[in-house]
PDB file of C-alpha atoms in Angstrom:
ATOM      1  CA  UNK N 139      51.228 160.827 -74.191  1.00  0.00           C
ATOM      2  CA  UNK N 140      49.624 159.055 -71.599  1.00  0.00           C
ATOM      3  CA  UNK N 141      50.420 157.358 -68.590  1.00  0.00           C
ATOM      4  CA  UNK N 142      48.617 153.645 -68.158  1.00  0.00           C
ATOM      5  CA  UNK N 143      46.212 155.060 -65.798  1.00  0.00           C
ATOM      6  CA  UNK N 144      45.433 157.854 -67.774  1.00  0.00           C
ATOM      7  CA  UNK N 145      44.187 155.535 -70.723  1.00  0.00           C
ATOM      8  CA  UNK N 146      42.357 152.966 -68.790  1.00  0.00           C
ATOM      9  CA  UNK N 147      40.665 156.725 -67.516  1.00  0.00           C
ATOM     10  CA  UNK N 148      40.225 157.478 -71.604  1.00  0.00           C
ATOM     11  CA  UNK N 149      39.018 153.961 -72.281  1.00  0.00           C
ATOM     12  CA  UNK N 150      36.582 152.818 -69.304  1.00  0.00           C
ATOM     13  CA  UNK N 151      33.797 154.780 -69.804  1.00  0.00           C
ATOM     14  CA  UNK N 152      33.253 153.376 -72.809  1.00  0.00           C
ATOM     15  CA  UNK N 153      33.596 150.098 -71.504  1.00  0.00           C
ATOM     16  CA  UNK N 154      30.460 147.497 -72.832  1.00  0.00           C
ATOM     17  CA  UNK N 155      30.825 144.625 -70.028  1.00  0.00           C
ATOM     18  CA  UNK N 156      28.322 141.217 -69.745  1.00  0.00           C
ATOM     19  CA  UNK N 157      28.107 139.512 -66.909  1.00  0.00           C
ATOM     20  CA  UNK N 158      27.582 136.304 -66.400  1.00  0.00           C
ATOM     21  CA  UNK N 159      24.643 135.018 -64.166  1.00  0.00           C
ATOM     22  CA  UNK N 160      25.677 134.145 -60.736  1.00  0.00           C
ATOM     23  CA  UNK N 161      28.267 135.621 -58.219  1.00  0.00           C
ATOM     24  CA  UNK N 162      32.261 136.073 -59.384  1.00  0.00           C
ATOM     25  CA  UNK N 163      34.668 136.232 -59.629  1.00  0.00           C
ATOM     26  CA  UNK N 164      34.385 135.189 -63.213  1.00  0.00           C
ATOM     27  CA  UNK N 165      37.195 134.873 -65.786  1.00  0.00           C
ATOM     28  CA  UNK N 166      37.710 137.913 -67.970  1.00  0.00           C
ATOM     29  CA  UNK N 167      37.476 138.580 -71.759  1.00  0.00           C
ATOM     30  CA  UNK N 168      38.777 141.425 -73.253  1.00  0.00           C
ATOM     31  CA  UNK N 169      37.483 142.148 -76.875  1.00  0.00           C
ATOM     32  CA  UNK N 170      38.944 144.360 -79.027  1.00  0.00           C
ATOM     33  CA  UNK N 171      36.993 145.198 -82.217  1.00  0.00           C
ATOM     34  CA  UNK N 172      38.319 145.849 -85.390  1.00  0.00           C
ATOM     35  CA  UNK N 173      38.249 149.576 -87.376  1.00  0.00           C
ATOM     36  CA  UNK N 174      34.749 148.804 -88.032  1.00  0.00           C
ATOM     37  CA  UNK N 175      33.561 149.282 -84.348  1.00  0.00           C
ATOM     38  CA  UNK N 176      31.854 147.503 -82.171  1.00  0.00           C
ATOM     39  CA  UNK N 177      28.834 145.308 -84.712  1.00  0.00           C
ATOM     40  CA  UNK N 178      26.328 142.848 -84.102  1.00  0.00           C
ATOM     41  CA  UNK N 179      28.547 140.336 -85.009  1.00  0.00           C
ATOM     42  CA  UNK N 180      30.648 141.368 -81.483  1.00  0.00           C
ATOM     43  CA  UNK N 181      27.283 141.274 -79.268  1.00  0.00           C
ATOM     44  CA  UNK N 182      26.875 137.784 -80.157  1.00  0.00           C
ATOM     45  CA  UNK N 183      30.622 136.649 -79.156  1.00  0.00           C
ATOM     46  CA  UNK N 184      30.390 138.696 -75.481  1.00  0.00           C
ATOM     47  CA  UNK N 185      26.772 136.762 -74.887  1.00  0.00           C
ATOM     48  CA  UNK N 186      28.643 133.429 -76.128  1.00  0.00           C
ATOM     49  CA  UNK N 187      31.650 134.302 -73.724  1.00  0.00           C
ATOM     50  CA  UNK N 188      28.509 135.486 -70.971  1.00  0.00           C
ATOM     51  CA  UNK N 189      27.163 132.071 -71.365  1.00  0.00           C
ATOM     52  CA  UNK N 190      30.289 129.748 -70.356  1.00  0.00           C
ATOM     53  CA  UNK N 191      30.446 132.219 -67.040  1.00  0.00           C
ATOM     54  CA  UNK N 192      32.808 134.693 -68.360  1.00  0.00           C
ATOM     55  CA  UNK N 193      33.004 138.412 -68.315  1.00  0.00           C
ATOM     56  CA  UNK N 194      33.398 140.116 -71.583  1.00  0.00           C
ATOM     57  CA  UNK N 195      34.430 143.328 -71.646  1.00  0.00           C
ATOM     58  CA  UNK N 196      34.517 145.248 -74.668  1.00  0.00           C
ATOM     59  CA  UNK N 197      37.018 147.881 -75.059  1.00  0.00           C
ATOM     60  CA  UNK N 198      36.102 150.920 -77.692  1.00  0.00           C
ATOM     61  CA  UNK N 199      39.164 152.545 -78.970  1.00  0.00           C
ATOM     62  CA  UNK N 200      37.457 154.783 -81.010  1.00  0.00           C
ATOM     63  CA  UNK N 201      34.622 156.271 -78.873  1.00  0.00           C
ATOM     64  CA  UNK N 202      36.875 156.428 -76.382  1.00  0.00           C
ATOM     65  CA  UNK N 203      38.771 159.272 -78.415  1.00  0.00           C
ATOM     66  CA  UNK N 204      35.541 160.688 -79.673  1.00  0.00           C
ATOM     67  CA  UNK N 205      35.975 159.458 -83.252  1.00  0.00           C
ATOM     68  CA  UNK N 206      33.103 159.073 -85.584  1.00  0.00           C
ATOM     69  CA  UNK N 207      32.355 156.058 -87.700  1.00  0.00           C
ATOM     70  CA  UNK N 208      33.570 157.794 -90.739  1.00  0.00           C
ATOM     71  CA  UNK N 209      36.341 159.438 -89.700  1.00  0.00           C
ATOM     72  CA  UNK N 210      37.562 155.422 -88.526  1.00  0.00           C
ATOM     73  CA  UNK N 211      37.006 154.781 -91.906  1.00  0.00           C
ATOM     74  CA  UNK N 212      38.760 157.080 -93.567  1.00  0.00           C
ATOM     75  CA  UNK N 213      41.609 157.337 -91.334  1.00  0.00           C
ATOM     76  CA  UNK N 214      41.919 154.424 -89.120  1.00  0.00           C
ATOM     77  CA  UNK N 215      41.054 151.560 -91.780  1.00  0.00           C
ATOM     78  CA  UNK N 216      43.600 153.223 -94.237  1.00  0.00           C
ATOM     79  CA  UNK N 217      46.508 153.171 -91.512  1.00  0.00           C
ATOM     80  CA  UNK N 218      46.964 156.389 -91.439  1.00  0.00           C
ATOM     81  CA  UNK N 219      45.830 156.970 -87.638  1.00  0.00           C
ATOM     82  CA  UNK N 220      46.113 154.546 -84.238  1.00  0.00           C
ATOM     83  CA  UNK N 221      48.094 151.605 -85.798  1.00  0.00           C
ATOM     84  CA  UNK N 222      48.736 148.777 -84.036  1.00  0.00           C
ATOM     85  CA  UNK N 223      51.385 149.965 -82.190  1.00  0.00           C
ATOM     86  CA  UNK N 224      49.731 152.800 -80.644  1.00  0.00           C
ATOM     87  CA  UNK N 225      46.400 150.723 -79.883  1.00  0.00           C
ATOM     88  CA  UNK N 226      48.588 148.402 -78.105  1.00  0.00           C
ATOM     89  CA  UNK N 227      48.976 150.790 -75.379  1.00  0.00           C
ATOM     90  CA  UNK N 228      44.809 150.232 -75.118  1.00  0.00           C
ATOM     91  CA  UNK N 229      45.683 146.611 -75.021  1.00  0.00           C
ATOM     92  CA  UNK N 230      48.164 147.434 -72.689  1.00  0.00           C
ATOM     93  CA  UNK N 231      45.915 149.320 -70.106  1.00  0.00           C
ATOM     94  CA  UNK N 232      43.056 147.040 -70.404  1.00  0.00           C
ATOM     95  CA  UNK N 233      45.252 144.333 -69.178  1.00  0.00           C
ATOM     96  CA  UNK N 234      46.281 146.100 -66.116  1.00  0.00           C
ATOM     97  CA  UNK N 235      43.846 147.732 -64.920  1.00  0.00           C
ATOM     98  CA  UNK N 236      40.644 145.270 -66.080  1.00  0.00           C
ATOM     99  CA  UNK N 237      41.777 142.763 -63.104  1.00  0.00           C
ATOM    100  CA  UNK N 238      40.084 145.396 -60.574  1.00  0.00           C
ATOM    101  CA  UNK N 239      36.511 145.457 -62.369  1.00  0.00           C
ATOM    102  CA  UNK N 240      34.146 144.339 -59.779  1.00  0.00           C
ATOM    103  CA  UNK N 241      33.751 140.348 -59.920  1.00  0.00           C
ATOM    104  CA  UNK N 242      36.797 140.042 -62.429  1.00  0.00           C
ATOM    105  CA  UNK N 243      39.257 136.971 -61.354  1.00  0.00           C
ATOM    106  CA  UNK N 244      42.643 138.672 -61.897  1.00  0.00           C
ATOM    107  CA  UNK N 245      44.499 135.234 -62.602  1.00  0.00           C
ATOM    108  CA  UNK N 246      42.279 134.351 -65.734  1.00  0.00           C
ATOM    109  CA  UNK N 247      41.987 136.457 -68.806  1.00  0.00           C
ATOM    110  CA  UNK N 248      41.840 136.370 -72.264  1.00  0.00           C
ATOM    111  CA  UNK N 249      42.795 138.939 -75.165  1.00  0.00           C
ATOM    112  CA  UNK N 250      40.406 138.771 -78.086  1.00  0.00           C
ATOM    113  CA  UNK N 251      41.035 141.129 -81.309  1.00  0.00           C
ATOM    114  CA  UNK N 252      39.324 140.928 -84.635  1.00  0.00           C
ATOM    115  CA  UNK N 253      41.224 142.365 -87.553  1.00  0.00           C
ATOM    116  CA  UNK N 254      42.900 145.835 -86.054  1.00  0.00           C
ATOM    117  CA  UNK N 255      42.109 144.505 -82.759  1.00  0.00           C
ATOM    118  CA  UNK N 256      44.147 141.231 -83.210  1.00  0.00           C
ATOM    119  CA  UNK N 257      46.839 143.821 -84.819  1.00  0.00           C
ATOM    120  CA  UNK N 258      47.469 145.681 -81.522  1.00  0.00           C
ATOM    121  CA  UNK N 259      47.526 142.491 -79.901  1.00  0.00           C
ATOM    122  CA  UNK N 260      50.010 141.296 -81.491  1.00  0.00           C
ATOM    123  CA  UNK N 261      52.062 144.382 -82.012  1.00  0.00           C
ATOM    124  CA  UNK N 262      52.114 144.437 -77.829  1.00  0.00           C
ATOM    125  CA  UNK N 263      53.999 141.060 -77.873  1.00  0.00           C
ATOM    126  CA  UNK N 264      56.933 142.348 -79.598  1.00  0.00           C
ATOM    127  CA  UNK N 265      57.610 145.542 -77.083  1.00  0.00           C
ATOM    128  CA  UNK N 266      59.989 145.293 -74.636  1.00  0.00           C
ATOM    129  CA  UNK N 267      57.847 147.627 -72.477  1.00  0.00           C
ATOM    130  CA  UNK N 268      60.472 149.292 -70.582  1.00  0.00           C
ATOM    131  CA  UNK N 269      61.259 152.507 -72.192  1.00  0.00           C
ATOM    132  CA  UNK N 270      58.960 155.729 -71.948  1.00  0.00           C
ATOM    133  CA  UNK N 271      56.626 156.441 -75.313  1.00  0.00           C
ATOM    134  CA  UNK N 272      56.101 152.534 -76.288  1.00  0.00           C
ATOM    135  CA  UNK N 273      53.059 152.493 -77.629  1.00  0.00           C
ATOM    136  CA  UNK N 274      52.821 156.356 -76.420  1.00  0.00           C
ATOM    137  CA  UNK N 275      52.701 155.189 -73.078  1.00  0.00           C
ATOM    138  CA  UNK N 276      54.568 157.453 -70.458  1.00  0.00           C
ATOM    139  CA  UNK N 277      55.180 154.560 -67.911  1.00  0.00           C
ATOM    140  CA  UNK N 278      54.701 151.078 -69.606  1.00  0.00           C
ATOM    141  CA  UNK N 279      57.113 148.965 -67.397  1.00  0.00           C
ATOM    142  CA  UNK N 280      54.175 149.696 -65.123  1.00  0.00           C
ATOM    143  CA  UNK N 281      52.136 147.180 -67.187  1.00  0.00           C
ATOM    144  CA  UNK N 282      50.961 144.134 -65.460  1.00  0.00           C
ATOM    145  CA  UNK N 283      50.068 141.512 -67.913  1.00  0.00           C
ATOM    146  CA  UNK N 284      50.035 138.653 -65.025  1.00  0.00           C
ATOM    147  CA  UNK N 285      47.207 136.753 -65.700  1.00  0.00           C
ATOM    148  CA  UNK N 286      46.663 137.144 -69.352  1.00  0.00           C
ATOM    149  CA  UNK N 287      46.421 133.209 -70.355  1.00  0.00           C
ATOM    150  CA  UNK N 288      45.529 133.330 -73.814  1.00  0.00           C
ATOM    151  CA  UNK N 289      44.332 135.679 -77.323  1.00  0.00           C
ATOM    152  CA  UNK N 290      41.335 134.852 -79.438  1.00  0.00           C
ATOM    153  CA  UNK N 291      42.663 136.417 -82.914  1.00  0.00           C
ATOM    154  CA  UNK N 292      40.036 135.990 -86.129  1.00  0.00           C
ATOM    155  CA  UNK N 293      41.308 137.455 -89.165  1.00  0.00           C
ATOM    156  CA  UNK N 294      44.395 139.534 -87.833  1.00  0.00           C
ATOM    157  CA  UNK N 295      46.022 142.342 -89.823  1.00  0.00           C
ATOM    158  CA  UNK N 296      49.521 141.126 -90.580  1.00  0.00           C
ATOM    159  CA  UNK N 297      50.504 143.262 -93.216  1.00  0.00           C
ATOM    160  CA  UNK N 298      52.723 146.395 -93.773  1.00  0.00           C
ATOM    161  CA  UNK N 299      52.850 147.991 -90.962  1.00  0.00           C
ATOM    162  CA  UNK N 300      52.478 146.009 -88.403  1.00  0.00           C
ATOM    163  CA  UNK N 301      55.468 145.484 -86.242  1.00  0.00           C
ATOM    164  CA  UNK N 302      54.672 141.524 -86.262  1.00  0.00           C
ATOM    165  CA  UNK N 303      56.083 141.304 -89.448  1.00  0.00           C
ATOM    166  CA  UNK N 304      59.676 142.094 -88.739  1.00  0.00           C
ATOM    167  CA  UNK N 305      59.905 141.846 -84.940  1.00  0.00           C
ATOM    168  CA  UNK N 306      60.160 138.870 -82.426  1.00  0.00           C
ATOM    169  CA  UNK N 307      57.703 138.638 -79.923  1.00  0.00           C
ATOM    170  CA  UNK N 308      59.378 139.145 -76.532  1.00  0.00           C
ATOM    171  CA  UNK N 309      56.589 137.156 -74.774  1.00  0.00           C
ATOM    172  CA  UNK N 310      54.469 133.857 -75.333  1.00  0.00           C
ATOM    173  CA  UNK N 311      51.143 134.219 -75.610  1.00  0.00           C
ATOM    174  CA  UNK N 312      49.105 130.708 -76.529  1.00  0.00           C
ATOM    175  CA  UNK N 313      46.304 131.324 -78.753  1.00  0.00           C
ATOM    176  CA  UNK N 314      43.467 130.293 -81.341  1.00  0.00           C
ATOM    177  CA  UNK N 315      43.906 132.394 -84.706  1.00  0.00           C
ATOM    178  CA  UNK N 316      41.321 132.047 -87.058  1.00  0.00           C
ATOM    179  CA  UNK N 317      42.915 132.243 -91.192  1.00  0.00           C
ATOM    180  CA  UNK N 318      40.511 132.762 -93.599  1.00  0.00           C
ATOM    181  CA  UNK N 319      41.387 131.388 -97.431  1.00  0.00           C
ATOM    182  CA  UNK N 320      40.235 134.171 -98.946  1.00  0.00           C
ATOM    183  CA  UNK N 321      41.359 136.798 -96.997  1.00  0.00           C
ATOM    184  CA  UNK N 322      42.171 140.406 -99.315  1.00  0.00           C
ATOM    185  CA  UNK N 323      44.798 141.887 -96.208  1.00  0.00           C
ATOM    186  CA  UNK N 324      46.882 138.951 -95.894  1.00  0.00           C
ATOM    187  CA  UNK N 325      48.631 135.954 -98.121  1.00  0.00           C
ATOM    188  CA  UNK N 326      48.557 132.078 -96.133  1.00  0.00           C
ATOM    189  CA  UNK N 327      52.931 133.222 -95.674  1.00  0.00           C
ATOM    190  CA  UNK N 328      51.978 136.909 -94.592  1.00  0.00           C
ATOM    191  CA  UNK N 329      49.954 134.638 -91.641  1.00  0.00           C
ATOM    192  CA  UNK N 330      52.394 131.981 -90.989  1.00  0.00           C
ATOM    193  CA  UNK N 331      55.542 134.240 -90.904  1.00  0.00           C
ATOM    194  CA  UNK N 332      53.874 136.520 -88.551  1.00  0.00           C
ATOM    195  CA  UNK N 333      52.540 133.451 -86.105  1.00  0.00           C
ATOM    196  CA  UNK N 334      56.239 131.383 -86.535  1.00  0.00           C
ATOM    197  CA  UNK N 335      57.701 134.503 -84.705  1.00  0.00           C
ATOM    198  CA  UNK N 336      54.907 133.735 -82.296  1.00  0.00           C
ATOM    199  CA  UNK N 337      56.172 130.069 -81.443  1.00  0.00           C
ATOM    200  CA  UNK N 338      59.772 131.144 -81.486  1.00  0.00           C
ATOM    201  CA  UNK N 339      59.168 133.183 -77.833  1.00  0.00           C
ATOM    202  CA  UNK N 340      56.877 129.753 -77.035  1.00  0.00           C
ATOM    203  CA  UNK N 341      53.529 130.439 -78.076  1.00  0.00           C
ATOM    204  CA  UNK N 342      51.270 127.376 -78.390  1.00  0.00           C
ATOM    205  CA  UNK N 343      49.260 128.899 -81.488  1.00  0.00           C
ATOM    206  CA  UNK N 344      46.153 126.971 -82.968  1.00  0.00           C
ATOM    207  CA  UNK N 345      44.834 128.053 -86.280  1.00  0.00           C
ATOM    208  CA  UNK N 346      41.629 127.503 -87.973  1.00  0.00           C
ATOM    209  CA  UNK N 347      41.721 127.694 -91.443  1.00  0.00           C
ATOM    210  CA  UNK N 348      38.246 128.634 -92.805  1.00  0.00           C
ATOM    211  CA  UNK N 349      37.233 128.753 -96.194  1.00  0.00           C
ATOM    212  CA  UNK N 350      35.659 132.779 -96.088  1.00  0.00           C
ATOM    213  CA  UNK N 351      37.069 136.331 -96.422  1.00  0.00           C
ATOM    214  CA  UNK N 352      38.210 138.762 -93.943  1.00  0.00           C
ATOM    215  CA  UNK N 353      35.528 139.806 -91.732  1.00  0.00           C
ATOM    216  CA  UNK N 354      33.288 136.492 -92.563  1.00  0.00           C
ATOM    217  CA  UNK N 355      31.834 137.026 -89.039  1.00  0.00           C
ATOM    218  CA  UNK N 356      30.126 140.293 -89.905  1.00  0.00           C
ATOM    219  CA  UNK N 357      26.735 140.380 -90.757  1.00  0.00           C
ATOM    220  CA  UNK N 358      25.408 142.527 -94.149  1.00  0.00           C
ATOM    221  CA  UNK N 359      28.774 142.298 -95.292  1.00  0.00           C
ATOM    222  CA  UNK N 360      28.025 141.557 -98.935  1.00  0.00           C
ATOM    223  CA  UNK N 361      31.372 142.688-100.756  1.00  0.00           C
ATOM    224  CA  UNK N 362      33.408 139.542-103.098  1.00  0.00           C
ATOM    225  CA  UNK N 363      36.438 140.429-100.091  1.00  0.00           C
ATOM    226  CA  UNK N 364      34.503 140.784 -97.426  1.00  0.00           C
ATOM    227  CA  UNK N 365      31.250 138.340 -96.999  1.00  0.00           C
ATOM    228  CA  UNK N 366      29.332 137.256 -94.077  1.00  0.00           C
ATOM    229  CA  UNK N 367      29.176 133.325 -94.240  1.00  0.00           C
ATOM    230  CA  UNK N 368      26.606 132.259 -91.222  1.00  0.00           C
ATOM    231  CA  UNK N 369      28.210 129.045 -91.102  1.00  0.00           C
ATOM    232  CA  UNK N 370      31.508 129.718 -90.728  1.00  0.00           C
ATOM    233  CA  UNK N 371      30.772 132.440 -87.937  1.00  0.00           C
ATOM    234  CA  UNK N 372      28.510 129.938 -85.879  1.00  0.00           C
ATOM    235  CA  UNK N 373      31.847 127.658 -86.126  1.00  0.00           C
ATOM    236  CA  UNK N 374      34.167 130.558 -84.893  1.00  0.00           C
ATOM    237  CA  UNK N 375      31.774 131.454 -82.175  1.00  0.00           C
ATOM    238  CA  UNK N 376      31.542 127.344 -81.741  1.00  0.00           C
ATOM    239  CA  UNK N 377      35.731 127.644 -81.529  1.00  0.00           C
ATOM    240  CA  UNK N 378      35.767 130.749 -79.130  1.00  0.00           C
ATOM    241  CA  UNK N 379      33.655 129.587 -76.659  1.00  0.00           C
ATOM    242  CA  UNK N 380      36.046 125.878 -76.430  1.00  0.00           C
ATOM    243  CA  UNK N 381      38.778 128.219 -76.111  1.00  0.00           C
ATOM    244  CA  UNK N 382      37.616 130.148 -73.140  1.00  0.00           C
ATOM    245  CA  UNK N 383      36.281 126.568 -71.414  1.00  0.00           C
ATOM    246  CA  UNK N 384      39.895 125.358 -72.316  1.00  0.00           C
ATOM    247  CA  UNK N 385      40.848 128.661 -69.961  1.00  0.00           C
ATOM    248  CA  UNK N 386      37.985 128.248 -66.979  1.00  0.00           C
TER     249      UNK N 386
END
């Protein structure tokens, strides 16, 4: 188990981080990819964020622990490794310890998970944070989530197990989630049942409803459940960067 500084340790080195032109300090984006890994599709959303004067900062769960793309595949994607509970604790440490990048305003920063990413995300707002070993974290009453003003969610994995499901969130957190129609993971009530618990702790939550699949945003995707729609991900891109001016 690891203590908050000794996961920010795991995770920084794999750190990806645009800057935007000019001097800071800029606003700060965390992204947090889904099982897939950091994609193209990722690149373009961090240049987008780069381009409105933020700082995106992607954060690589997997690399960080030395994990291959297949062995994410096989055992992250299936759930049977790193749920959303445990990556929260990367959520968790990003939070805290991001603030002190060089350039980074500490006041203004925004969570954005895709899929498994959105999943720890969420799975953070229902922890209390105060007892050793939440989300395997030896000390997470030292989190500092002070200046976290909003998530950027597309496609988040709601389903069994994620702790969204069944348990309140124990802290708002405004934010833009993108629903897709045709999503395979998730049913329009799996979404809203999730989000409702959400705007009970006094989340202001926008959704999107987009006519696509899960993962819509990912180009070569050519599967019936999972397609890449270039329309629909220049509108989400369109979306995300409105969100983080909404934030500046």
């Amino acid at each position: 188990m690891d203590t908050l500084a000794e996961r920010w340790a795991r995770l920084k080195p794999s750190l990806v981080i645009r800057r935007p032109e000019g001097s800071g300090p800029f606003p700060v984006v965390l992204i947090f990819p889904g099982c897939g890994g950091v994609r193209s599709h990722l690149h373009r959303y961090a240049e987008a964020a780069a381009g409105v004067g933020w700082m995106a900062v992607t954060v690589e769960s997997f690399i960080a622990r030395g994990w291959s793309d297949a062995f994410v595949r096989t055992f992250v994607c299936t759930g049977l490794l790193l749920r959303g509970g445990r990556r929260a604790g990367d959520v968790m440490a990003a939070a805290t310890f991001a603030k002190a990048l060089p350039d980074a305003d500490p006041a203004r920063i925004v969570l954005a998970g895709w899929s498994h990413g959105a999943w720890a995300i969420m799975d953070l707002m229902t922890g209390k944070l105060e007892r050793r070993g939440e989300a395997m974290i030896a000390d997470p009453a030292n989190a500092d989530l002070s200046g976290v003003v909003g998530a950027f969610m597309p496609y988040p994995y709601v389903a069994f197990p994620a702790r969204s499901r069944w348990f309140r969130w124990r802290r708002a957190l405004d934010a833009l989630v993108i629903l897709p129609t045709r999503d395979h993971l998730a049913r329009r009530a799996d979404y809203e049942r999730v989000l409702n618990r959400a705007r009970e702790a006094g989340s202001e939550i926008e959704e999107w409803i987009v006519d696509a699949t899960h993962a819509f945003d990912e180009p070569g995707l050519t599967h019936p459940k999972v397609r890449y729609d270039p329309d629909a991900t220049t509108e989400a891109i369109r979306r995300f960067v409105g969100f983080l001016k909404a934030r500046t």
